[in-house]
Coordinates of C-alpha atoms in Angstrom, one line a residue:
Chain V
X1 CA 111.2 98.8 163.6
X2 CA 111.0 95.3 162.1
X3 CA 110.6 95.5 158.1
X4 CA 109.8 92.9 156.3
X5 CA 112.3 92.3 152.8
X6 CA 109.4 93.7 151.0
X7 CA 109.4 96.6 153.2
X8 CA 112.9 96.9 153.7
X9 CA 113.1 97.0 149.8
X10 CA 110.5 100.0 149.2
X11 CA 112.3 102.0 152.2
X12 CA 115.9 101.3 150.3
X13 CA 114.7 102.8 147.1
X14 CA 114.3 99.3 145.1
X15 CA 110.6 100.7 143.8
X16 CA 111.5 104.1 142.8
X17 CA 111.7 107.8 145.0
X18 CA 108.5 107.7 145.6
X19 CA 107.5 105.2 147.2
X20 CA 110.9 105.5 148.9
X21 CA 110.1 108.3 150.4
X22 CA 106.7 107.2 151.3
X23 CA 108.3 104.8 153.0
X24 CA 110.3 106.6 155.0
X25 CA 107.8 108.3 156.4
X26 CA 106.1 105.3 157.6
X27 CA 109.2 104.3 159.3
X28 CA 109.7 107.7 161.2
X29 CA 106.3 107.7 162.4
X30 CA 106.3 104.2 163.3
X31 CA 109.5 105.0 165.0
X32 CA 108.3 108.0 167.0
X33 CA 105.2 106.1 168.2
X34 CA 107.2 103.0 169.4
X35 CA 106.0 100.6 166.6
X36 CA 107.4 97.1 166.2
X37 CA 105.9 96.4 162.7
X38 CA 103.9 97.7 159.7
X39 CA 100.4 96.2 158.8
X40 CA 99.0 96.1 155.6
X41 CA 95.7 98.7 155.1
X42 CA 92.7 98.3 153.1
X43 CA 91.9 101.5 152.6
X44 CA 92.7 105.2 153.0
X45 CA 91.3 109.0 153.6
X46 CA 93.3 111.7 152.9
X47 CA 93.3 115.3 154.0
X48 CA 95.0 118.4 152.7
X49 CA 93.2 119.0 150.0
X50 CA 91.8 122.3 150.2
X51 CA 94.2 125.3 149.2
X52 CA 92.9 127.2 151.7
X53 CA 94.9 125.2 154.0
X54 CA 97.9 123.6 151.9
X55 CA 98.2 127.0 150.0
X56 CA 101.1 126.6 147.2
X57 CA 103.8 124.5 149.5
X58 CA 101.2 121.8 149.4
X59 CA 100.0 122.1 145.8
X60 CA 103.8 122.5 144.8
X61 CA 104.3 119.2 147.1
X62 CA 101.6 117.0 145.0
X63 CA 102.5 118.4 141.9
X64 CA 105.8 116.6 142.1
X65 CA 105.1 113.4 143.7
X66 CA 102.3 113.0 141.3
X67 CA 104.5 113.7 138.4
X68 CA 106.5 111.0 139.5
X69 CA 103.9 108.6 138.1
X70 CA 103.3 106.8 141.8
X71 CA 99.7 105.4 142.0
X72 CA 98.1 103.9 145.5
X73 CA 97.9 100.6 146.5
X74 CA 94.7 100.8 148.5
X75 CA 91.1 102.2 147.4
X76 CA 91.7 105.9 148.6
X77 CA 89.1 108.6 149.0
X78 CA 90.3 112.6 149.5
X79 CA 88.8 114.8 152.1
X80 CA 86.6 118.2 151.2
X81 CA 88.5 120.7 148.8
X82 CA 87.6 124.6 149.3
X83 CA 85.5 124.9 146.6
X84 CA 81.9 123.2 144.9
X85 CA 84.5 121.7 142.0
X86 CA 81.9 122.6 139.4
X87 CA 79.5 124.8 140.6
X88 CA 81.7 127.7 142.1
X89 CA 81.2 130.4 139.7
X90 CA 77.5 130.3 141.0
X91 CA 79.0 130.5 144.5
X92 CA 80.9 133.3 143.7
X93 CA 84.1 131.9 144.7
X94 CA 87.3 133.3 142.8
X95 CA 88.7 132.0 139.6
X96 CA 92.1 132.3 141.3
X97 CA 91.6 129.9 143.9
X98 CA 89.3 127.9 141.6
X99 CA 92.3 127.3 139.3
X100 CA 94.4 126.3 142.1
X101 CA 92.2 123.9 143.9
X102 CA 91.7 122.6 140.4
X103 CA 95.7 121.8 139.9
X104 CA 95.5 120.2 143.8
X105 CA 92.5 117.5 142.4
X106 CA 94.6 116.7 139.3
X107 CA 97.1 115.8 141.2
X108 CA 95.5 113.6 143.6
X109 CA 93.4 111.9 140.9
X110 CA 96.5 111.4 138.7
X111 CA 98.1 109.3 141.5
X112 CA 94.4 107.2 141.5
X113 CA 92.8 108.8 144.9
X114 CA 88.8 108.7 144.3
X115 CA 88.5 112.4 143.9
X116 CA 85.0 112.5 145.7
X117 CA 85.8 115.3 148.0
X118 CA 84.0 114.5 151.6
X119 CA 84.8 114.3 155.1
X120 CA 82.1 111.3 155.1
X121 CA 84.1 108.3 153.0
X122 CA 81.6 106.1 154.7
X123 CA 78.8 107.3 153.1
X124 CA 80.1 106.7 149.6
X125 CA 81.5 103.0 149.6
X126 CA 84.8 103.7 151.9
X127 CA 83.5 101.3 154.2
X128 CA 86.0 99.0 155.7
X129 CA 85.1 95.6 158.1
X130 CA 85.4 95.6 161.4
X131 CA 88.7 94.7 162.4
X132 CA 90.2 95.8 159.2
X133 CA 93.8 98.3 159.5
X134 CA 93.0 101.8 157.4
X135 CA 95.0 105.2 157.1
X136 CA 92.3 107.6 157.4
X137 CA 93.3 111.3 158.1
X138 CA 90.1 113.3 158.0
X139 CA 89.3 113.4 162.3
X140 CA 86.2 113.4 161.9
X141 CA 85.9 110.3 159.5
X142 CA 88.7 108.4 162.1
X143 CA 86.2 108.7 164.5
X144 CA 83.5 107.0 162.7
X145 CA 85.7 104.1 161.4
X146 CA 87.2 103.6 164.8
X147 CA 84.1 104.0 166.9
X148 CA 80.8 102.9 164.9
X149 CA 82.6 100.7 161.9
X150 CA 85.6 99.1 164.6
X151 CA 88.1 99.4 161.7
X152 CA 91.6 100.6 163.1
X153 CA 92.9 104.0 162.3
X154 CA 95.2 106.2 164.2
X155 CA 94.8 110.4 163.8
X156 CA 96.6 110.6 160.6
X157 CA 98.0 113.6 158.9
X158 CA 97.3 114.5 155.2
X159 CA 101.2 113.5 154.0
X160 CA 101.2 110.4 156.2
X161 CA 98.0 108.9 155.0
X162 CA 99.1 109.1 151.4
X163 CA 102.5 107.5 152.2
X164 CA 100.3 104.9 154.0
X165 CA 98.4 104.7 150.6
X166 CA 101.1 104.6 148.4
X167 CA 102.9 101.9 150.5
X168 CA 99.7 100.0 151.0
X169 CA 100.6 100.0 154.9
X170 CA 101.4 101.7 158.2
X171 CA 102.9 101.7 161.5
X172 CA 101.2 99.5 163.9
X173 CA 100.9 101.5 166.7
X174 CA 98.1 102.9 169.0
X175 CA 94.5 102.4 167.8
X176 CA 95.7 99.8 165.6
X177 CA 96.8 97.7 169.4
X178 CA 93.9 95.8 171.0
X179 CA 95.6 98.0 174.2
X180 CA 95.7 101.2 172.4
X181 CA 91.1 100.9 172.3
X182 CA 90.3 100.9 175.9
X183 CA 89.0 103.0 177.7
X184 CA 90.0 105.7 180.4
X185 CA 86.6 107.4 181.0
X186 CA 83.1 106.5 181.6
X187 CA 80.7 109.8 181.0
X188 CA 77.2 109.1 182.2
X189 CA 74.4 110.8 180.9
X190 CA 71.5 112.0 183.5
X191 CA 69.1 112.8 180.8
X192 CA 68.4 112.3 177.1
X193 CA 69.5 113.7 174.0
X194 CA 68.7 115.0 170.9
X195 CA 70.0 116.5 167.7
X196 CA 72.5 118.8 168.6
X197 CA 73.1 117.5 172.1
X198 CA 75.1 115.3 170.7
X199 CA 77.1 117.9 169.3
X200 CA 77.1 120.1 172.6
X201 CA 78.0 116.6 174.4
X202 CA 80.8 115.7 172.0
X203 CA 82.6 119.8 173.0
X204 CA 82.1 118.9 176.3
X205 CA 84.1 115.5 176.7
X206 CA 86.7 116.2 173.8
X207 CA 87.7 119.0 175.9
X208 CA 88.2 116.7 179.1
X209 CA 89.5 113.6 177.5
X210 CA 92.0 115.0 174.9
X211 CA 93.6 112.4 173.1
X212 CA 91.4 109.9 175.7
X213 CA 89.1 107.0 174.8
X214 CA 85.8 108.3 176.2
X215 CA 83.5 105.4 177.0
X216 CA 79.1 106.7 177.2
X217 CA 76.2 105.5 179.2
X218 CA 73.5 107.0 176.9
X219 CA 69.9 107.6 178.3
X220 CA 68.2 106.8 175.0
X221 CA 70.1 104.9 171.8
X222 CA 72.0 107.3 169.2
X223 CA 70.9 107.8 165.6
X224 CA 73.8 107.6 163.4
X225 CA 73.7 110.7 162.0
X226 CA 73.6 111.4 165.9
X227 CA 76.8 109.2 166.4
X228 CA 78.5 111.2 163.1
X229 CA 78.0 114.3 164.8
X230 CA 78.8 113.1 168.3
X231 CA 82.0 111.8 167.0
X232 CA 83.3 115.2 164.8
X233 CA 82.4 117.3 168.4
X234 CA 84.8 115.0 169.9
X235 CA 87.3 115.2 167.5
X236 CA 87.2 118.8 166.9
X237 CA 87.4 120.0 170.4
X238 CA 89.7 117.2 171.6
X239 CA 91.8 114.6 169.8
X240 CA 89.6 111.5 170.2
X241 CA 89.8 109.0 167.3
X242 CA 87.8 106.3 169.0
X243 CA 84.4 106.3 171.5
X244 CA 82.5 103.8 172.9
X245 CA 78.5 104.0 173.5
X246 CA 77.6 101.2 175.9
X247 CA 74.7 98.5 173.7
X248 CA 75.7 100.6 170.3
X249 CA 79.0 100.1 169.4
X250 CA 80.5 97.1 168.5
X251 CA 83.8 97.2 170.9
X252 CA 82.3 98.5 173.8
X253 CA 82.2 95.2 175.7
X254 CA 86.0 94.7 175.3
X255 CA 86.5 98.5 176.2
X256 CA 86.2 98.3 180.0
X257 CA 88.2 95.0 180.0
X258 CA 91.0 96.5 182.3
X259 CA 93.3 95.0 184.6
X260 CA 92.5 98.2 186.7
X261 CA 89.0 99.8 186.9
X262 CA 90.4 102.3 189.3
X263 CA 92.5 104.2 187.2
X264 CA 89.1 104.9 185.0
X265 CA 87.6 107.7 185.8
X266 CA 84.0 108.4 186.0
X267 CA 82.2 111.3 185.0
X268 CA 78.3 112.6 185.3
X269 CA 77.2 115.0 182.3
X270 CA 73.9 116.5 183.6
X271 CA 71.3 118.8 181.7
X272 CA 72.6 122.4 183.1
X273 CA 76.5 121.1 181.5
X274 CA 74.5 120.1 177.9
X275 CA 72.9 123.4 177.7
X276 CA 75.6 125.5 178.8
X277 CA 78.1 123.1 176.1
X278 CA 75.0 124.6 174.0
X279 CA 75.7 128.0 174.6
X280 CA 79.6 128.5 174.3
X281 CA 79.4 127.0 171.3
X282 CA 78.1 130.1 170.0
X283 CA 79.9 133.3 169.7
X284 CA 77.2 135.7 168.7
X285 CA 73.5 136.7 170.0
X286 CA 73.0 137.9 165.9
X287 CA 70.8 136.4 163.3
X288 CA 73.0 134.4 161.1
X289 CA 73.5 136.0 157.6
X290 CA 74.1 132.6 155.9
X291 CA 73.1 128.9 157.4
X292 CA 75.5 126.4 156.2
X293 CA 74.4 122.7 157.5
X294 CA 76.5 119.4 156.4
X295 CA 79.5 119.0 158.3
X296 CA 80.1 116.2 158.7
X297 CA 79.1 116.0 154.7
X298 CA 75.3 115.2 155.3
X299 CA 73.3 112.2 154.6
X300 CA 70.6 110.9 152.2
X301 CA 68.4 111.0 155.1
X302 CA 69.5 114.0 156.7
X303 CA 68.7 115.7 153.6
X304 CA 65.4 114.5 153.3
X305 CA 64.3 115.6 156.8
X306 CA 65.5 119.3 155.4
X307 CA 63.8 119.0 152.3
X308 CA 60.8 118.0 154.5
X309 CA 61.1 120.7 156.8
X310 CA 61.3 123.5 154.1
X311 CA 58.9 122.0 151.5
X312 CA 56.9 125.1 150.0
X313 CA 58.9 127.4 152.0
X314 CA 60.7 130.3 151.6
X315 CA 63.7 130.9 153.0
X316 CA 65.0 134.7 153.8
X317 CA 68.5 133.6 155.0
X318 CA 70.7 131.9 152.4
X319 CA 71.0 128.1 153.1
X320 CA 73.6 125.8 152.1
X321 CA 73.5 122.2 152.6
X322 CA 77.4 120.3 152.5
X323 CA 77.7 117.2 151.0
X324 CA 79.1 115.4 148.5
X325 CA 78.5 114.4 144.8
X326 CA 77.4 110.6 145.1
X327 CA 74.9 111.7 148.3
X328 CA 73.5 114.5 146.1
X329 CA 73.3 112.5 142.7
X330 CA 70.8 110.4 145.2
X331 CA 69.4 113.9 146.1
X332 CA 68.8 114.8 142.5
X333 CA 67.1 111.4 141.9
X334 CA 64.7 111.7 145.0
X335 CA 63.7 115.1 144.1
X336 CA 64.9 116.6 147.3
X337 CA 67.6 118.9 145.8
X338 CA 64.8 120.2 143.8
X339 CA 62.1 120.9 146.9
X340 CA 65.7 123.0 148.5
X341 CA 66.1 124.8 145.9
X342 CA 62.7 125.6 145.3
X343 CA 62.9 127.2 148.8
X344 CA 65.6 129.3 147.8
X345 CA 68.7 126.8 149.7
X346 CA 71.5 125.2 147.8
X347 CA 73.1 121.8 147.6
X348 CA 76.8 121.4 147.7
X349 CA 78.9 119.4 147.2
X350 CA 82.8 118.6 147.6
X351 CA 83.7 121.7 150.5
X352 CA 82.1 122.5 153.5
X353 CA 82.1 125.7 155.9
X354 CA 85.2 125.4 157.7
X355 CA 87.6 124.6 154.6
X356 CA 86.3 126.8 152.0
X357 CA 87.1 130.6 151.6
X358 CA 83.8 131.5 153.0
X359 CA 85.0 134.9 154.4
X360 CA 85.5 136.0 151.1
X361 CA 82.3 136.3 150.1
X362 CA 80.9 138.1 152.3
X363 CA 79.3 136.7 155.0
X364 CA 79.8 137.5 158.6
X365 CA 77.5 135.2 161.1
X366 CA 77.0 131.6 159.6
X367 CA 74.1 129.4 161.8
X368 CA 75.4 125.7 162.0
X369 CA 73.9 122.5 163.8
X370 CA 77.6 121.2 163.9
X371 CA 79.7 121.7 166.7
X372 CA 82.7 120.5 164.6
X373 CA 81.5 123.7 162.5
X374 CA 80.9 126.0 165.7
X375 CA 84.4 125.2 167.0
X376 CA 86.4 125.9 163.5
X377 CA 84.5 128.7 161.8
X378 CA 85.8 131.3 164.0
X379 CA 89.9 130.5 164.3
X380 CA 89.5 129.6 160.4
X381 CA 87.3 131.5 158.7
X382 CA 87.2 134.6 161.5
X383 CA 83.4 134.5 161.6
X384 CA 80.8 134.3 164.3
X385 CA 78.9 131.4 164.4
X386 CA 75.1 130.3 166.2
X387 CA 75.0 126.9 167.3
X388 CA 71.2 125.7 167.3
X389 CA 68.7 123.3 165.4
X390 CA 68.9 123.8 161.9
X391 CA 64.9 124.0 162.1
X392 CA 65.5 126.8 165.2
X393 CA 68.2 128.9 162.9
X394 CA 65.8 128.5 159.9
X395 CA 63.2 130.5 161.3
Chain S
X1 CA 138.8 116.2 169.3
X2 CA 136.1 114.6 167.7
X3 CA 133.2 113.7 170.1
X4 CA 130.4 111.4 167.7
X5 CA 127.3 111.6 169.7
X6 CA 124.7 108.8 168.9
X7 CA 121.2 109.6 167.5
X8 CA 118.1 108.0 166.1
X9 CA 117.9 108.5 162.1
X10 CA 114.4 110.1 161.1
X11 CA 115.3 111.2 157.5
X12 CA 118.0 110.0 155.7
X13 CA 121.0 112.3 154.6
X14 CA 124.7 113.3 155.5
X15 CA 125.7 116.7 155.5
X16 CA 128.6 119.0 157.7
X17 CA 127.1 123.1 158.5
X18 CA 127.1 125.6 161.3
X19 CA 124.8 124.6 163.8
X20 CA 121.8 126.9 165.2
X21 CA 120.3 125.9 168.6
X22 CA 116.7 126.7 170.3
X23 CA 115.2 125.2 173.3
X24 CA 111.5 126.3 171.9
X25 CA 109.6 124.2 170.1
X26 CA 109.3 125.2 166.3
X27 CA 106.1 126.0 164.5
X28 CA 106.8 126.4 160.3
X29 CA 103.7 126.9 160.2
X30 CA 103.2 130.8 161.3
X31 CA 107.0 130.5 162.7
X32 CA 109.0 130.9 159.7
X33 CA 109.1 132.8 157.0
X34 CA 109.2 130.2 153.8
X35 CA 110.5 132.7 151.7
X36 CA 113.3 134.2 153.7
X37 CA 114.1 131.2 155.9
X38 CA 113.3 133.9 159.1
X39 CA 112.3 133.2 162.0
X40 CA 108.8 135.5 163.1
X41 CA 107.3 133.5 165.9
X42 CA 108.2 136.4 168.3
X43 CA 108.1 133.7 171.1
X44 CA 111.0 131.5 169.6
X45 CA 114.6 132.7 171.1
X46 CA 115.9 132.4 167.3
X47 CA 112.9 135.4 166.3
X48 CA 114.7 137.4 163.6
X49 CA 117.3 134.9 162.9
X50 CA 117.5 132.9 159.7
X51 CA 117.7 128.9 160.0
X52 CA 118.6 128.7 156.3
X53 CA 122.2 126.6 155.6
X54 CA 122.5 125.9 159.1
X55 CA 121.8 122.4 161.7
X56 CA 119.1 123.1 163.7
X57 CA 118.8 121.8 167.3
X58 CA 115.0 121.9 168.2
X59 CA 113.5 120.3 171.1
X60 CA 110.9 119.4 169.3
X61 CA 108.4 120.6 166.7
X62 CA 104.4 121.7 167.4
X63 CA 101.7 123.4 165.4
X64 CA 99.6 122.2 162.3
X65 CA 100.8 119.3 159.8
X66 CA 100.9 122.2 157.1
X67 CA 104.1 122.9 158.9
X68 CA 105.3 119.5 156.8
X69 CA 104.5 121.4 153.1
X70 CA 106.3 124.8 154.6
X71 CA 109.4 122.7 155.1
X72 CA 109.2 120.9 151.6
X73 CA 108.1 124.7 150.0
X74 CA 111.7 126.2 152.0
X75 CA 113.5 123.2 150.7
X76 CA 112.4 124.8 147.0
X77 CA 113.3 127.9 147.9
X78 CA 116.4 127.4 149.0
X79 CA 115.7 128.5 152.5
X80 CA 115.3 125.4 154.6
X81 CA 117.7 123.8 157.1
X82 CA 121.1 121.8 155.9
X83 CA 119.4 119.6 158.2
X84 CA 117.6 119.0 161.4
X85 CA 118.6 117.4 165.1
X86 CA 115.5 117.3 167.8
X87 CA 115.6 115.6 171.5
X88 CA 112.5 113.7 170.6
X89 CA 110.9 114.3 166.8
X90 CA 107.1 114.3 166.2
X91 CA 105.1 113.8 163.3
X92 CA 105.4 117.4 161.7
X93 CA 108.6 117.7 161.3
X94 CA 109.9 114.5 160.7
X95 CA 107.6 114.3 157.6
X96 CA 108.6 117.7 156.4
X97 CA 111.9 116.9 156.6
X98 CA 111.2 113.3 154.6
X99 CA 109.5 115.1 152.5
X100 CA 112.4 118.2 151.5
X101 CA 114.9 115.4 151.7
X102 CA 116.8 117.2 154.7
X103 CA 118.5 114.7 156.5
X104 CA 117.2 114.7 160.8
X105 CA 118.1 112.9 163.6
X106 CA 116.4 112.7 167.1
X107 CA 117.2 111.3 170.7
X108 CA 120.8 112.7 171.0
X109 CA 122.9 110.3 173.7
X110 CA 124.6 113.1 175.4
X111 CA 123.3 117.1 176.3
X112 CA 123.9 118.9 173.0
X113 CA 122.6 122.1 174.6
X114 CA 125.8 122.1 176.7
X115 CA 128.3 120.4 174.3
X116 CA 127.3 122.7 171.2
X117 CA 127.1 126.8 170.8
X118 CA 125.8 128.5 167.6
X119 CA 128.2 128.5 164.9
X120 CA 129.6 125.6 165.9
X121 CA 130.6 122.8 162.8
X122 CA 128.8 119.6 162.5
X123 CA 129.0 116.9 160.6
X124 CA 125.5 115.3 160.1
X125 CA 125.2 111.7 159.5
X126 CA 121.5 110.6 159.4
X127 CA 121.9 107.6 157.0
X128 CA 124.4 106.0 160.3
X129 CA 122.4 108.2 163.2
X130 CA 125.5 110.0 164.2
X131 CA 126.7 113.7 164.9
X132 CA 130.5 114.2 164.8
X133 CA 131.6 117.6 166.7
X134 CA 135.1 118.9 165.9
X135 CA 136.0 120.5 169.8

């Protein structure tokens, strides 16, 4: 790789270990991936927060680096931790892992990471311009920023996004190439879709593309919640980072710019493929003992459509709603965290289904709406899962 | 004789041990023991063997990017590699390595799998991408 004398600097040591080493990293991806260059980021995600799935290497890891006084060089936002920071005692989570995932946030925070623990950056001013070169390392998120915002991420892990933060850049390779965000498949949909079709849809081609670009001829235009969810299912079941929706996104009329249509490939999704997508994704015929919507993180408007739907309700099933602490603050204000409660579901914030110790407490069949959810829960957490509507699973 | 064999520096180091050779790909994550430096991925050739102290030749790595935080947490325990040679490295373990400070090298010019056998002394030079064999 070409480094600039600014780069060359940081990877020789000039700025301290820790950026050295952050540094190094950059080089050793950007190396493996056949990069010429670094760019220069505006932002990043990071995951690996949760001790559920760092455990004490990763906490030990942090620890250190944050000791070291290092701070990041772009706005940074951290991905879900495995526990409601503040309201876990009520959840019933252990003090044991509470104090760990505690010693995890300090860390991050220490080294000046916004420690608003979600999976959904965008929704709580992470929001770079189209165009714009970001290390983002939560799939889900990557998706979004490459596909409905056009910023330029490539699948980051946890450790390389925070070198990439730290450094301020990152290799300049794959989605960050004009070449790298074309597509290889066109997936034409014979009917329309709702709620968690999108989800169903998403399992379906994430599975066929793998690390593909998938490029959609939609029957009806996506909400973006719709798109969120659409995007996670992909991510989760494959390893897209970037989708195109033909009239809806904002590359899709560069995407099929090829020297050679023939090597795209073109696929039909009919109705029988949604519904049977629909159906795999879940694992049990039970009634869920816990309903657990939010992932991604939801949405103001997402959670007003709930609060809607269960006004003056009540509940028999408990119901948790993921999302995190500036989304719920607006929650709070609008009075919809209020009308939940009131029919016996929960609000919360900063973890999510598939990274918190959910097993623990008890549970054995959590009902989702999230095929991102209905795809993890089971390796992760060993659970079974029901895929449906959350209205459907409510009643 | 010494034979130097060029490589591609990953993570900077220099370091001489006994080398240890697989042709699996390595998991940390749920493939080694962090505390013992074991092997327990009863799929890997090296299952039951202990890859602490010595220069590992991997094809490559696989698995989750946890596997980067095992390598740092072996590193603390004293039961990592002395250091780490692949035929083509990939994100998991180069950044583990990085990370631990365990110098790695990928993209070996000639076969190592037919030059080297276990036990075999190395001399490791990551900082200049070379391997020097004493044969």
């Amino acid at each position: 790789m070409q480094l600039t004398p600014e780069e060359q600097a940081m990877y020789d040591g000039k700025h301290g270990i820790a950026i050295e080493k952050s540094m190094e990293i950059l080089v050793a991806l950007g190396d493996i991936y056949g990069a010429e260059n670094m760019v220069d980021i505006t932002s990043a995600q990071i995951s690996g927060v949760s001790y559920k799935t760092i455990g004490e290497a990763g906490l030990e890891y942090l620890d250190e680096l944050a000791a070291s006084g290092v701070k990041v060089k772009v706005p940074s936002t951290l991905n879900p931790a495995g526990i409601d920071l503040e309201r876990w005692e009520d959840l019933k989570f252990s003090k044991q892992f509470a104090e760990k995932q505690n010693k995890i946030i300090a860390a991050y925070q220490k080294m000046g990471i916004s420690t608003t623990c979600t999976c959904t950056p965008y929704l709580v001013g992470n929001v770079p311009i189209m165009g714009s070169h970001i290390a983002w390392s939560e799939s889900s998120a990557v998706c979004y920023a490459n596909s409905v915002l056009g910023a330029r991420t490539n699948r980051e892990g946890g450790p390389g996004a925070l070198a990439a933060a730290i450094c301020g850049k990152t290799a300049a390779y794959g989605y960050h190439l004009d070449e790298g965000r074309k597509a290889k498949y066109v997936f034409e949909l014979e009917i329309p879709l709702k709620g968690v079709d999108y989800g169903a849809l998403g399992y379906i081609v994430g599975k066929i593309v793998g690390g593909g670009v998938p490029y959609f001829k939609l029957k009806n235009i996506p909400s973006i919640n719709e798109l969120k969810s659409l995007g996670a299912a992909l991510a989760s079941s494959g390893a897209v980072a970037l989708y195109h929706v033909e009239g809806v996104t904002p590359e899709y009329e560069e995407a099929l710019k090829s020297e050679d249509m023939e090597l795209i490939e073109r696929i039909s999704v009919t109705e029988d493929d949604v519904m049977d997508a629909r159906k795999k994704l879940s694992t049990t015929a039970q009634k869920p003992d816990l309903i657990c919507i939010g992932c991604p993180h939801a949405s103001l408007d997402e959670i007003e459509k709930i609060a809607e739907k269960i006004s003056g309700r009540k509940l028999s099933t408990p119901f948790w709603v993921c999302t995190s602490i500036p989304v719920k603050a607006a929650a709070d204000r609008m009075g919809y965290t209020k009308t939940i409660e009131n029919a016996g579901g929960k609000l919360i914030c900063d973890t999510c289904m598939v990274v918190s110790p959910i097993e623990d407490l008890g549970f054995k069949v959590i009902g989702v709406d999230s095929a991102k959810a209905a795809n993890y829960v089971p390796t992760m957490c060993g659970l079974d899962v029901v895929y449906d509507e959350f209205e459907d699973l409510i009643e | 004789m010494e034979k130097i064999i060029k490589c591609r520096r990953i993570s900077k180091g220099h370091v001489q041990g006994p080398v240890l050779l697989t042709k699996d790909a390595l998991s940390f994550l749920g493939g080694v023991n962090p505390e013992t430096g074991v092997i327990t991925d009863s799929n890997n050739e090296l299952y039951g063997k202990k890859i602490s102290g010595k220069i590992l030749v991997i094809p490559s790595g696989k698995g989750s990017t946890v596997g980067s935080y095992i390598i740092y947490q072996m590193f603390k325990n004293n039961t990592a590699p002395l250091g780490l040679v692949a035929l083509e490295a990939e994100p998991i373990i180069a950044t583990g390595a990085i990370m631990a400070g365990i110098p790695m090298v990928d993209q070996p010019q000639d076969p190592l799998y037919d030059i080297l056998t276990d036990g075999d002394m190395i001399d490791l030079d990551a900082d200049n991408g070379l391997l020097k064999i004493e044969k």
